[in-house]
Tab-separated table of C-alpha atoms in Angstrom:
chain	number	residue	atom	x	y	z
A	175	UNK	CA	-1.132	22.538	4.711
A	176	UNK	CA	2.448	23.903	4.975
A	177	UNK	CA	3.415	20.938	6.957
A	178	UNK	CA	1.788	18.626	4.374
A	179	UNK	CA	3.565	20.281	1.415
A	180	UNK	CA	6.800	20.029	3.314
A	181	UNK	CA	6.312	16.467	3.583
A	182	UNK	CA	5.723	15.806	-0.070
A	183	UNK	CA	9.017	18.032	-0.800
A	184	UNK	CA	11.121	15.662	1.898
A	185	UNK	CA	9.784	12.749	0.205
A	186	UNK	CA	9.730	13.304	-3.534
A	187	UNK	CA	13.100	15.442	-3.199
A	188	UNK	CA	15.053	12.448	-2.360
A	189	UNK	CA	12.635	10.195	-4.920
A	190	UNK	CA	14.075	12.718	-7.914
A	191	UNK	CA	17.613	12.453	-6.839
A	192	UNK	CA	17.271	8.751	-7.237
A	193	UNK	CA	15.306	8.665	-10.348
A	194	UNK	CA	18.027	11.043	-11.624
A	195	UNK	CA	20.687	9.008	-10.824
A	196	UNK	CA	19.177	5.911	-12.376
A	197	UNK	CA	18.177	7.709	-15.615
A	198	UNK	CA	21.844	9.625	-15.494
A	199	UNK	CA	19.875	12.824	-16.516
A	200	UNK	CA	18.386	15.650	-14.599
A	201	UNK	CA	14.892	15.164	-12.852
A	202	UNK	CA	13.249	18.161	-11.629
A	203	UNK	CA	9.919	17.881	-9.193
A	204	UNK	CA	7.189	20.605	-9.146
A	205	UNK	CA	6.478	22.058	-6.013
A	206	UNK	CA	4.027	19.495	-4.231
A	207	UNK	CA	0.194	20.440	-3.674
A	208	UNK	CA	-1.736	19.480	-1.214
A	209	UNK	CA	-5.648	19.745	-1.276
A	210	UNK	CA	-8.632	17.986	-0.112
A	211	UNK	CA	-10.168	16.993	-3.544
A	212	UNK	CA	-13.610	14.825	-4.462
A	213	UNK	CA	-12.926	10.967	-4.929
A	214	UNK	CA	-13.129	11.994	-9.172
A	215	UNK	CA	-10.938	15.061	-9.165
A	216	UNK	CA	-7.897	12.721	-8.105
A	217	UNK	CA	-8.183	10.922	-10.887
A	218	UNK	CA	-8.389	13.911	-12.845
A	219	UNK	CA	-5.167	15.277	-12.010
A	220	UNK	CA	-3.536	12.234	-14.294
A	221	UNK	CA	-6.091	12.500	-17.172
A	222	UNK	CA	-9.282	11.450	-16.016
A	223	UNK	CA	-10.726	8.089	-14.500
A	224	UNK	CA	-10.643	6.535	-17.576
A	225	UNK	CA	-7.037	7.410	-18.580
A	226	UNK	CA	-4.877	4.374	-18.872
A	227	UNK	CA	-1.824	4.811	-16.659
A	228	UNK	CA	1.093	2.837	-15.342
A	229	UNK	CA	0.899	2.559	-11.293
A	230	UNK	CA	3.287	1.638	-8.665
A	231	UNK	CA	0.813	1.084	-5.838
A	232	UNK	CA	1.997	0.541	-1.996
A	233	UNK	CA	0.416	0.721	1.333
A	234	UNK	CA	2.250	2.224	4.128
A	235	UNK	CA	2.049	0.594	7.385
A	236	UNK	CA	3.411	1.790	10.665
A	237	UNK	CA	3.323	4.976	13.076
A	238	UNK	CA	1.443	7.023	10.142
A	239	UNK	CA	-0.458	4.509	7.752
A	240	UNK	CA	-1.406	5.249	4.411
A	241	UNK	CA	-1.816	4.446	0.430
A	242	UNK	CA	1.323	5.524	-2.001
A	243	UNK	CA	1.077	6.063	-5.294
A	244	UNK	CA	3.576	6.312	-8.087
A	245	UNK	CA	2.233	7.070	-11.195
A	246	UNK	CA	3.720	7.814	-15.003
A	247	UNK	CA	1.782	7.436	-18.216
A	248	UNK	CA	2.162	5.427	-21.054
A	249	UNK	CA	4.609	7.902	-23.094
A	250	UNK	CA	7.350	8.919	-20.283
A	251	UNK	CA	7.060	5.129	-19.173
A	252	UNK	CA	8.267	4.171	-22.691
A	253	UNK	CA	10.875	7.126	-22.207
A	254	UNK	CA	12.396	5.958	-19.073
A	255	UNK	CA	12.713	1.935	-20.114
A	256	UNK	CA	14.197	3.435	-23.515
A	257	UNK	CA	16.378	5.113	-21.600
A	258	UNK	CA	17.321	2.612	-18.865
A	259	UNK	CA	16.833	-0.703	-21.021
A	260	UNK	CA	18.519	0.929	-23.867
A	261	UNK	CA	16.214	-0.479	-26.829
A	262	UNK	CA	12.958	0.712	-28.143
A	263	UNK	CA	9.439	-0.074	-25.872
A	264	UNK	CA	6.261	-1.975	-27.358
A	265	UNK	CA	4.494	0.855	-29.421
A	266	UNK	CA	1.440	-0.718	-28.404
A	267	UNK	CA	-0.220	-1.303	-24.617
A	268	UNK	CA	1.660	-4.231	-24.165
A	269	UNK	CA	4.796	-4.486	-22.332
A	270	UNK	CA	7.224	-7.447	-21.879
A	271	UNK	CA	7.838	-9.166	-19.027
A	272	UNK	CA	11.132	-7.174	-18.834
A	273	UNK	CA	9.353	-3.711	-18.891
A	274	UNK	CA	7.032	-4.802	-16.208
A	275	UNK	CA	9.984	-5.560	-14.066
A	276	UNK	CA	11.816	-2.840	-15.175
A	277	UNK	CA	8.877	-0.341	-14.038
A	278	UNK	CA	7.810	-2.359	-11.534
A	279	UNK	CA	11.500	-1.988	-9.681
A	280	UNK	CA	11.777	1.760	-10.459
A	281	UNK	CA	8.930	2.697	-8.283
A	282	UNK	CA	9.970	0.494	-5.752
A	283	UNK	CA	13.130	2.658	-5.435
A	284	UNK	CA	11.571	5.689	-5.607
A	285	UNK	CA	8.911	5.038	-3.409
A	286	UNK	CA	11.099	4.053	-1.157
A	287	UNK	CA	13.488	6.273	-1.742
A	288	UNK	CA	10.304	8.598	-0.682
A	289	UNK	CA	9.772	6.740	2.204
A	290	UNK	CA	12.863	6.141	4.055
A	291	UNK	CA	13.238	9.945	4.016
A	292	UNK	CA	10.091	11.133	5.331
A	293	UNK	CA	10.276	8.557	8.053
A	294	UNK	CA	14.224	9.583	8.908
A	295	UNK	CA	12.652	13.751	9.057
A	296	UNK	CA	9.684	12.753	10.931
A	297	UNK	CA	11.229	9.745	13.155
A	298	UNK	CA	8.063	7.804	12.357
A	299	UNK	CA	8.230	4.307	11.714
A	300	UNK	CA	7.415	3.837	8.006
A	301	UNK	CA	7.228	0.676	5.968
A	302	UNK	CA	6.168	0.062	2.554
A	303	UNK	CA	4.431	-3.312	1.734
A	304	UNK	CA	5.831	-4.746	-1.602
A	305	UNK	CA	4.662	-2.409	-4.445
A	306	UNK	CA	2.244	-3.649	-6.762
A	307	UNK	CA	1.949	-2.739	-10.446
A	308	UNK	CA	-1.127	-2.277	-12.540
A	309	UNK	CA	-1.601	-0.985	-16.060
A	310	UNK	CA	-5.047	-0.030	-16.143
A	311	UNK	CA	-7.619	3.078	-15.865
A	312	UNK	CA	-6.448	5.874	-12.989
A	313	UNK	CA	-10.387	5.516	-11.476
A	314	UNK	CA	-10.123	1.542	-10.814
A	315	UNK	CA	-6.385	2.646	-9.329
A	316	UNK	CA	-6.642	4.930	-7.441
A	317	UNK	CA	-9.949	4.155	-5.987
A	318	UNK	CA	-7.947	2.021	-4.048
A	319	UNK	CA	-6.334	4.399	-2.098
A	320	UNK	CA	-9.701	6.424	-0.778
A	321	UNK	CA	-11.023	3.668	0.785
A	322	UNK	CA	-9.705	4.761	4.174
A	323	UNK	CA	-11.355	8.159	3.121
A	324	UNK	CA	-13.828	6.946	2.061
A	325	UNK	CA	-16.005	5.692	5.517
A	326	UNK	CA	-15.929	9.239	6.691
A	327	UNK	CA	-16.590	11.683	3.435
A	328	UNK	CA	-16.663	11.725	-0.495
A	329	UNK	CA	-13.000	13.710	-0.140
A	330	UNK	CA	-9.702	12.498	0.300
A	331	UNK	CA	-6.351	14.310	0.991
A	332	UNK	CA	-3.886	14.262	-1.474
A	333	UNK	CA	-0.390	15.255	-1.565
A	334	UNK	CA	0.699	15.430	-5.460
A	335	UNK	CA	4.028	16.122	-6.338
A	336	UNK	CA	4.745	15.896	-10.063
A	337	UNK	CA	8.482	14.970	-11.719
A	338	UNK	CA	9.411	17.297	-14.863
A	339	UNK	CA	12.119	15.977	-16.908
A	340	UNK	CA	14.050	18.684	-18.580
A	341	UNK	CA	11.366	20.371	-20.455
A	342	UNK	CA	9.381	17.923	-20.926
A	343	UNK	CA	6.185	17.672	-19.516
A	344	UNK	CA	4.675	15.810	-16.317
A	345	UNK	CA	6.956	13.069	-16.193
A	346	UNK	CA	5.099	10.958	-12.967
A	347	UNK	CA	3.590	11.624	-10.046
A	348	UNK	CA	3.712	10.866	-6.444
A	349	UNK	CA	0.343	10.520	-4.721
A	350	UNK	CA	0.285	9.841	-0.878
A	351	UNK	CA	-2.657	9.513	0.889
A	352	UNK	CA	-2.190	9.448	4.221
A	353	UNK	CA	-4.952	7.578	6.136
A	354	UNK	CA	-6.746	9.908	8.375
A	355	UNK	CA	-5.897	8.740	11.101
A	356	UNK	CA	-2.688	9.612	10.666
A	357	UNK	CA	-2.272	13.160	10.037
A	358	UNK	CA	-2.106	13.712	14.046
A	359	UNK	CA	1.290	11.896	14.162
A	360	UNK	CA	2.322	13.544	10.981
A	361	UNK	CA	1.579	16.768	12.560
A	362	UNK	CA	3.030	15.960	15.875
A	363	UNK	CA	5.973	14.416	14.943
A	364	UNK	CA	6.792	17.620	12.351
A	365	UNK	CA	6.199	19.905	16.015
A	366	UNK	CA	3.303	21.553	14.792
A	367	UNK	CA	0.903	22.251	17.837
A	368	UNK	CA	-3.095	20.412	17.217
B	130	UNK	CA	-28.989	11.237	-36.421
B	131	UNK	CA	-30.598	10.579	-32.693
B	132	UNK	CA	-28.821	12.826	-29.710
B	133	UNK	CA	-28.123	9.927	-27.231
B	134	UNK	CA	-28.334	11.524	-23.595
B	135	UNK	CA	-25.499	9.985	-21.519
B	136	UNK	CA	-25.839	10.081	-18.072
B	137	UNK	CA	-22.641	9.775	-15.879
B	138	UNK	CA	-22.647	8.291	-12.813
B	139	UNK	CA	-20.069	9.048	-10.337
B	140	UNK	CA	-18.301	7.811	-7.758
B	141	UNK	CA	-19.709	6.800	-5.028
B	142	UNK	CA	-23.203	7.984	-6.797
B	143	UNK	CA	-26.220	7.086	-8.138
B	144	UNK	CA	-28.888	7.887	-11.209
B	145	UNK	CA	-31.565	6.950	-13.240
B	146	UNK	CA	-32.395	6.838	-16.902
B	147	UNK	CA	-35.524	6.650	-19.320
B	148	UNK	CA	-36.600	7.404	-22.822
B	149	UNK	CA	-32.811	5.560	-24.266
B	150	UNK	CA	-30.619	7.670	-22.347
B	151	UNK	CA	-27.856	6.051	-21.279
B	152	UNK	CA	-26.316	5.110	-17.767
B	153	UNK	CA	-22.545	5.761	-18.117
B	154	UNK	CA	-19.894	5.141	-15.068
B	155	UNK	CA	-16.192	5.227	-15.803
B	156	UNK	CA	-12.909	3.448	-14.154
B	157	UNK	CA	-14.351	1.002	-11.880
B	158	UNK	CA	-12.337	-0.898	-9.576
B	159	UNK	CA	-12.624	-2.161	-6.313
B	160	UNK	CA	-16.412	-0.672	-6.701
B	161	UNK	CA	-19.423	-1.972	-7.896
B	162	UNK	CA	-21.506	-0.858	-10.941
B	163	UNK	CA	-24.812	-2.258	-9.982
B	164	UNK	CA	-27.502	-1.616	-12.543
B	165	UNK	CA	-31.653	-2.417	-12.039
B	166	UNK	CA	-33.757	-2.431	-14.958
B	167	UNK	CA	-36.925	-2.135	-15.764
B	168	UNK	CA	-37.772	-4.071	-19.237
B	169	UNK	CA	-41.743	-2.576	-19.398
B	170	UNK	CA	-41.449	1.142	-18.615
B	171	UNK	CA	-38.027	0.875	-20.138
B	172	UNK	CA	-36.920	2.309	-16.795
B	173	UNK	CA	-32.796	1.902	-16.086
B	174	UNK	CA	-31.000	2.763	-12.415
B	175	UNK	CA	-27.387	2.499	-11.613
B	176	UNK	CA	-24.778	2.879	-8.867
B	177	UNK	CA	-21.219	3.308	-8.548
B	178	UNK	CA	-20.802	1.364	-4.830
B	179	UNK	CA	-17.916	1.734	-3.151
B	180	UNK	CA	-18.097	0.682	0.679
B	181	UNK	CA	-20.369	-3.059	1.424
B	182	UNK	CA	-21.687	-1.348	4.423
B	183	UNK	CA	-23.146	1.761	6.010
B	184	UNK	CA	-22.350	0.142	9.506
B	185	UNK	CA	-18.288	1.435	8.532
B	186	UNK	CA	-19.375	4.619	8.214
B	187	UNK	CA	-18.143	7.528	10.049
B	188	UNK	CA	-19.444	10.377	8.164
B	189	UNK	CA	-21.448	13.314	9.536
B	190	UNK	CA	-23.575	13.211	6.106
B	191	UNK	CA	-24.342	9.644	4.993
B	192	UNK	CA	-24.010	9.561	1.128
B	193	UNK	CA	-26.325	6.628	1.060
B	194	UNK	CA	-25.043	6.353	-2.795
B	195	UNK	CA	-21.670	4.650	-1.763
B	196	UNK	CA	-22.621	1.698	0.427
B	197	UNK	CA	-24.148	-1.394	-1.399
B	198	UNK	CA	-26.541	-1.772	1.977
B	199	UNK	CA	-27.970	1.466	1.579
B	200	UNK	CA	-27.648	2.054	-2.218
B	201	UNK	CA	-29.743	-0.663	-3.674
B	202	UNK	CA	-32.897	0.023	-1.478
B	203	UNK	CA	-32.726	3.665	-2.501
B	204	UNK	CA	-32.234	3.016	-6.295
B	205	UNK	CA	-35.151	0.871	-5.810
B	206	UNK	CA	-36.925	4.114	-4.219
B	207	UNK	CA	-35.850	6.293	-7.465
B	208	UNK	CA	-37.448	3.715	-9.314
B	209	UNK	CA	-40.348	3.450	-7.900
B	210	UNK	CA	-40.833	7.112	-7.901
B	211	UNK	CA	-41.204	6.900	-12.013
B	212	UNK	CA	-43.703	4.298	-11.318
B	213	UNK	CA	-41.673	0.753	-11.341
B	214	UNK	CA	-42.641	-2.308	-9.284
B	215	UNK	CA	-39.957	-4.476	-7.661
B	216	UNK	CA	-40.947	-7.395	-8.808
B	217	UNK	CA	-40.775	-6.066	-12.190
B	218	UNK	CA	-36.617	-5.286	-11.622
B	219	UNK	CA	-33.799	-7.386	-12.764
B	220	UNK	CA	-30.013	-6.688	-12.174
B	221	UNK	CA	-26.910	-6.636	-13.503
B	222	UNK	CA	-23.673	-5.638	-12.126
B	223	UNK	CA	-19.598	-5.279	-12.992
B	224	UNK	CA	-16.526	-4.607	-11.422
B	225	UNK	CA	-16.023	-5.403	-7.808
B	226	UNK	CA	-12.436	-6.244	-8.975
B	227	UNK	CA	-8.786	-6.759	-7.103
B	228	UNK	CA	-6.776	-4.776	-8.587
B	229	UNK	CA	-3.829	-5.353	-6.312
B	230	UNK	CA	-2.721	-8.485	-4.702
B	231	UNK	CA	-0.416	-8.725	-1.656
B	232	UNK	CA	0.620	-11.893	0.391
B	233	UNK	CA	-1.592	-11.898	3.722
B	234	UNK	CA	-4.132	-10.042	2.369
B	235	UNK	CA	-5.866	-6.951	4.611
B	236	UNK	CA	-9.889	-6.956	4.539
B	237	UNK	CA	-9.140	-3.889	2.807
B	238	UNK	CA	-7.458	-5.477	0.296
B	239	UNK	CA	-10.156	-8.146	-0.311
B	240	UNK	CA	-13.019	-4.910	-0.652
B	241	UNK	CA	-13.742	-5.960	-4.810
B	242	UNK	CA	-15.298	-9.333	-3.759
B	243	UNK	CA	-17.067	-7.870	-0.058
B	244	UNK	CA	-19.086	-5.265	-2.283
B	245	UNK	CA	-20.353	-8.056	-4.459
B	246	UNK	CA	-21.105	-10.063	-1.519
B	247	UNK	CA	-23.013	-7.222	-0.356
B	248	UNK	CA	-24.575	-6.622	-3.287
B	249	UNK	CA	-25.749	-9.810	-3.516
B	250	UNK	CA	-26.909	-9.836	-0.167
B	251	UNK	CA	-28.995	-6.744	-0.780
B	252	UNK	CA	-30.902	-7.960	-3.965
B	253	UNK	CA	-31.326	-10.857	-2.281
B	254	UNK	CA	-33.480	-8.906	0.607
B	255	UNK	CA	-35.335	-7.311	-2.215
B	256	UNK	CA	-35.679	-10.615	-4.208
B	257	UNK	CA	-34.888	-8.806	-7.062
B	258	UNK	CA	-32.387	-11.232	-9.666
B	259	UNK	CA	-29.158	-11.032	-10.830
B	260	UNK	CA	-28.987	-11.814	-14.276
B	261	UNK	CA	-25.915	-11.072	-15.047
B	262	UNK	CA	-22.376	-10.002	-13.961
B	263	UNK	CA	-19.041	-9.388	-14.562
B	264	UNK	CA	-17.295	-9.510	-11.600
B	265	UNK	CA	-13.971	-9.639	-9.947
B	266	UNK	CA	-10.928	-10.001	-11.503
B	267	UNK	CA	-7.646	-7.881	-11.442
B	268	UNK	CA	-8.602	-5.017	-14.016
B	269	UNK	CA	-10.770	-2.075	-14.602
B	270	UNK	CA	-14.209	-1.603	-16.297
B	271	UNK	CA	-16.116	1.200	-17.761
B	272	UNK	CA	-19.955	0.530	-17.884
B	273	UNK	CA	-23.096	1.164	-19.677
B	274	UNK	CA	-26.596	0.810	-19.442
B	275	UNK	CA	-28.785	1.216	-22.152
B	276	UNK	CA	-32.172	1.958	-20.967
B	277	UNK	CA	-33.919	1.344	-24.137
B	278	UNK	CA	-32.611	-2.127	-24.658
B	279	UNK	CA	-31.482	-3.081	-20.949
B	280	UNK	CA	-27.997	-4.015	-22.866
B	281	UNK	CA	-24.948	-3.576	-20.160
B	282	UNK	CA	-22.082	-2.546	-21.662
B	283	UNK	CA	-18.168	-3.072	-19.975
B	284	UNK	CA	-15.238	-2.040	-21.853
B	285	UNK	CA	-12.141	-3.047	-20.181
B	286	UNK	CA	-8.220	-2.101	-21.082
B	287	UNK	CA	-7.210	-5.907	-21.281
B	288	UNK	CA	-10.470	-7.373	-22.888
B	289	UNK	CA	-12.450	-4.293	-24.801
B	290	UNK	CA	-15.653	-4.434	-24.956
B	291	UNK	CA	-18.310	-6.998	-24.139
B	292	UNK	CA	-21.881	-6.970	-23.111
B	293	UNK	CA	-24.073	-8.856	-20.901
């Protein structure tokens, strides 16, 4: 579980530097969890299944396959594209084009940014597909990523790691779900002994 | 004013409802919200499917709730059980949606439409009918089943609320 947390603080570390730097203020990340949690308690941890959220959704492919997550909801999005885009966001559910590209392109970068630096501490091949954005419930979301999970239990393995911007609260978070298959090479390639 | 019983349903789970309680599962997806009905005993059943097939399985424990291949005949078991016929059931079902779309694809990818299929497929075998459906798509639903009235219920972010 150590070894798990460690690789959501490599990961999301290097995604807050780089949301920091885009937003030019400070970004601060909670220490990541890690737990095996029922399909519906996932969900939970970003309002409940039927909470509308933004997500940045992208499959990982290579040595240690698995589904990424970033998501933010509806207030800190309208935050960060006030911030970045520098005029005031729809007050309703709908976003422009622009803001959909806008968020859309942020979590590319982070999760990326996530990415590139778990796969340089691990020296596992890691590639993201091209992210995917949805603005809908967190259930029909996420679901997607417990598929892999969900042939062999009604639990899935989360690691959650949760940006805080100043004091404000829960600013995003970063879900990865590593397939199970791949928690062997994760393991392995962090030298812990199976 | 009437308590309405609501009923929740959860992932990758199944339930039945009489006497106007109400079938209730929230944020579906990629899954299936497959609901059977019985319009004489006022008799409603629903599952939240989220795997076509039992055959992918690699579980110690089968939660026969989650695949559409094993989900439907046991719903129809449940129903039975309160004294419904088969050939008395009709169906209804939502979601089954894509929420994502990527170039090229993976049958993962493509699982919305393959639990429909299979639920399809598994009515079929029980020559039970599909009434109605809301299916497919890119978004997320949140259904209902009122078991007085048989009414299905989907509220979605993009279209509210509509029934079938």
């Amino acid at each position: 579980m150590d070894v798990l947390r460690e690789v959501g603080n490599i990961g999301a570390g290097n995604a807050a530097t780089a949301l920091s730097l885009l937003l030019d203020k400070p970004v601060d990340m909670a220490v990541p969890t890690v737990s095996l949690l029922p399909f519906e308690a996932i969900a939970e941890r970003v309002g409940g299944t039927e909470a509308v959220v933004i997500a940045i959704f992208l499959r990982v492919e290579g040595d240690a396959p698995g589904n990424m997550f970033f998501i933010i909801n509806r207030e800190p999005a309208r935050r960060i594209l006030q911030g970045l885009l520098g005029f005031e966001a729809a007050e309703n559910d709908d976003y422009s084009e622009l803001e959909l590209s806008a968020l859309s392109e942020i979590g590319n970068i982070l999760a990326g940014s996530y990415l590139s630096s778990l796969a340089d501490f691990t020296g596992l091949h890691m590639s993201p597909t091209v992210p995917s954005l949805a603005v809908d419930m967190a259930g029909a979301i996420l679901s997607y990523g417990m598929l892999q999970f969900g042939t062999m239990g009604d639990d899935a393995l989360l690691i959650d790691t949760t940006f805080l911007e100043g004091q404000q609260e829960a600013e995003g978070h970063f879900f990865l779900i590593p397939d199970p298959e791949s928690f062997d090479k994760l393991f392995r390639a962090l030298g812990v002994p199976i | 004013m009437i308590e309405v019983v609501l009923i929740k349903v959860g992932m990758a789970d199944l339930n039945i409802a009489e006497n106007g309680a109400l079938l209730r599962t929230t944020g579906l997806g990629s899954c299936v919200g497959l609901t059977l009905y019985d319009t004489q005993l006022k008799l409603a059943g629903m599952a939240h499917i989220m795997l076509p097939t039992s055959e992918i399985a690699r579980e110690g424990q089968l939660n026969i709730a989650k695949y559409a291949d094993t989900a439907v005949p046991e719903l129809i078991e449940r129903l039975k059980n309160k004294g419904s016929v088969v050939s008395r059931l009709v169906a209804k079902m939502a979601g089954g949606a894509q929420m994502f779309a990527f170039a090229g694809g993976s049958d993962t990818m493509r699982i919305g439409p393959r639990n429909v299929e299979a639920t399809k497929l598994a009515l079929t075998q029980f020559g039970i009918p599909l009434i109605a459906e809301d299916t497919g798509g890119n978004y997320g639903r949140t259904v209902e089943l009122d078991s007085q009235t048989g009414i299905f219920n989907i509220r979605s972010v993009q279209f509210g609320v509509k029934e079938i």
